[in-house]
Amino acid sequence: MATDFEPRIVGFLCRWCSYAGADLAGTSRIGYPSNPRIIRVPCSGRVDPLLVLKAFLDGADGVMVLGCHPGECHYLEGNYHAQRRYAIMHRLLEYMGIERERLLIDWVSASEGKRFAEIVEEFTAKVKELGPLEGRLIDRSNPS
Amino acid sequence: MIDQIRAKARELLESGQVSCVIGYEEGTRGRVRPAFIYKPEDVDRLVWNERCIHNLVVYLRQFARPLKRGEEPPRVAILVKPCDSRSLNVLLQEKQVERERVYVIGLACEGMRVDGQLQERCQRCEDRIPLVYDLLVGEKPQTVGHEDYADVEELERMSPRERLDFWLRELDRCILCYACRQACPACYCSECVAEQLDPLWMGIAIDLPRKWFFHTMRAYHLAGRCAGCNACEQVCPMDIPLSLIYRKLVKEVETLFSYKAGLDAETPSPLATFEKGEELPL
Amino acid sequence: MKVSTKDDLMAWLDRLAERYTLIAPKDVEGHILYRPVAGSEEIAFDFTKAALSPKEHFLPSTQVILSIERKGEGIELKEPSLERERIIFGIRPCDAKALRVLDALFLEEPIDPYYAERREKTTLIGLACREMGDECFCTSLGGAPDDASDVDLMLTEVEGGYAVQVVTEKGKAIVGDLPLKEVEGSPPKPIVHEEKVPIPELDAWPQHFNDEYWARLADRCLSCRLCTYVCPTCRCFDVRDYPSSDDAIERLRAWDSCLAEGYRRIAGGYNPRPTKMQRLRNRFYCKFYYYPKDFGPVACVGCGRCIINCPVNIDIVEVLRDVATL
């Protein structure tokens, strides 16, 4: 694959923990790849797995869903729901032909700026290695 | 068995206990089709044989509203096979059907046949009598099937690329007719994601990416709710092996949460609940 | 009759495939569908009826009818057009008749340019049926398994190959290099059903509109829209604009179905056909009353695909017989 392939990554970050962690990475001047388009949501429990599917459908090569550590959710339970949903969605996505490494679910607290940067670095590298999803699933083929 | 069914249907209609009996009748060209009996004198139309393949539970939602304005919703009787009874349990648990409004005639089942051949799903079936009923018709059969997910596991052993190729090849002939969704008792959303234009999810295009999205989306929405009745695969005009997707989910939900949908009408789906402090292998 | 051997026919088709896009019946995972083929060896000859009619090559299930691209300060509008002329090989008389039914709408003023272009740039090579299928009833609607009136060339299987009948100038233009031998006799007649299905007259339909029959029929309908998609004459569509990139928008036309719950819902939320009874009834009235009244032909060719595929056995032949006796 082309070495200049820059993966398009969508990141759903929860406002209270992971987004704050991303902010901290920024204010601490910790560099990380600029690939992720970050979407702030109130809670990882708000991230409907369909949004992940839609991200892949619309051209994302990788998707991250980052929330608070289990037990520390600002809304108490949101990330437990997310955990169950993504346990299923991960396996379903893999079964339907999208490599499981393209979807990252992780927990990042507001104080983990450095860890956030590391996660993004690692994920971007991984997706870059996997190559673009576009072309296999996304190109709209006209039947006639 | 059919005499018992007809007698009960006649009794229920004559006494006014129900307004309609949902069962099976002979159709055209040697096929059986769903029957809606409103009058006692019509009960002889009802049949019960190995061609009664439909899951009738899907029709309960059209009787959830009053037939005439100002009236109560009607009480109906319905014939269920073991697989159908599991989907009925799912609807009962999700409060889509009121138990008191449905008289359930449960049918002991030895399996359905198409052209004399026992259907694959019946070969795997582990329940031979319904799990919910008001009246059980027939003796529990001796033979029981076994679900070993062999074909699901075969797909799991492929590489991601091989699997994607498999699904793109199978879904290519899908025409997005939504027959699978319409035949599914658990798909009762008044407006499906597939048809929502604002917010836009899929859009109107009938192409491979959208076919992939629709089936993956529907499968996800049925996680923990699919009772494995196989109506989806049955109605598909292009014989797409949909049960391979839904049984994968049934397997995963069972492995992760020790839960199978439809075994009773009380336990909620694991995706609607959680355990505090649990850690799941993501 | 003029006869070509199968080998000559295959070679001729291979030559045609070099100049035209050749669309022919192909086995796709056990289902016969009309697909572009690279050569004659991909063609399936042994079939009664394809799962889907070639309607999808004139009214595609999804079609870009306009693309709007940002170019500098302004925009550029592009209408995609067919690159190559096409040949559809192996079309059955019922599916060809269905195209005539569609012509009555799409080629009437204002002409649908996308359909018209495809119609004009396509040559139809028909393949007569040896016998009517169990669900077929083309003869009840003025058609026949060997009706050549709607194709450009008609082939009929005979001993030693295929009888070739040139029907139109378009057909004549491509048949020049197909070796033909003059043989005594005429192609065998296909086996047809003795009994015909009564097709109620136009003015017989209005009086049954409010009959309870439709409610009882619709009880078992799943509103799945299968019948409209496999039907060679159903033609409803939706048109929407979607962004295809940061700088371009595509106008898509895609199949829609009158059986979909929201099909007739209008801005403001009102839905004139909210119940499935109304939608199912509309389907029959559209085919046998509204369409012939507005455009001429009955919008059914008797192919029987809806009968084969309906999961709950809503049988159009049974409905027609019932309406005749209502």
Tab-separated table of C-alpha atoms in Angstrom, chain B residues 61-75 101:
chain	number	residue	atom	x	y	z
B	61	ARG	CA	-48.366	-6.204	16.675
B	62	GLN	CA	-51.221	-5.532	14.269
B	63	PHE	CA	-53.617	-6.606	16.977
B	64	ALA	CA	-52.030	-4.414	19.605
B	65	ARG	CA	-54.334	-1.579	18.610
B	66	PRO	CA	-58.137	-1.553	18.783
B	67	LEU	CA	-59.874	-2.783	15.658
B	68	LYS	CA	-62.372	0.037	16.054
B	69	ARG	CA	-61.821	3.384	17.699
B	70	GLY	CA	-63.019	3.542	21.260
B	71	GLU	CA	-62.761	-0.206	21.783
B	72	GLU	CA	-60.183	-2.201	23.671
B	73	PRO	CA	-57.475	-3.909	21.663
B	74	PRO	CA	-58.750	-7.329	20.633
B	75	ARG	CA	-57.838	-10.558	22.349
B	101	ARG	CA	-54.576	-10.522	25.585
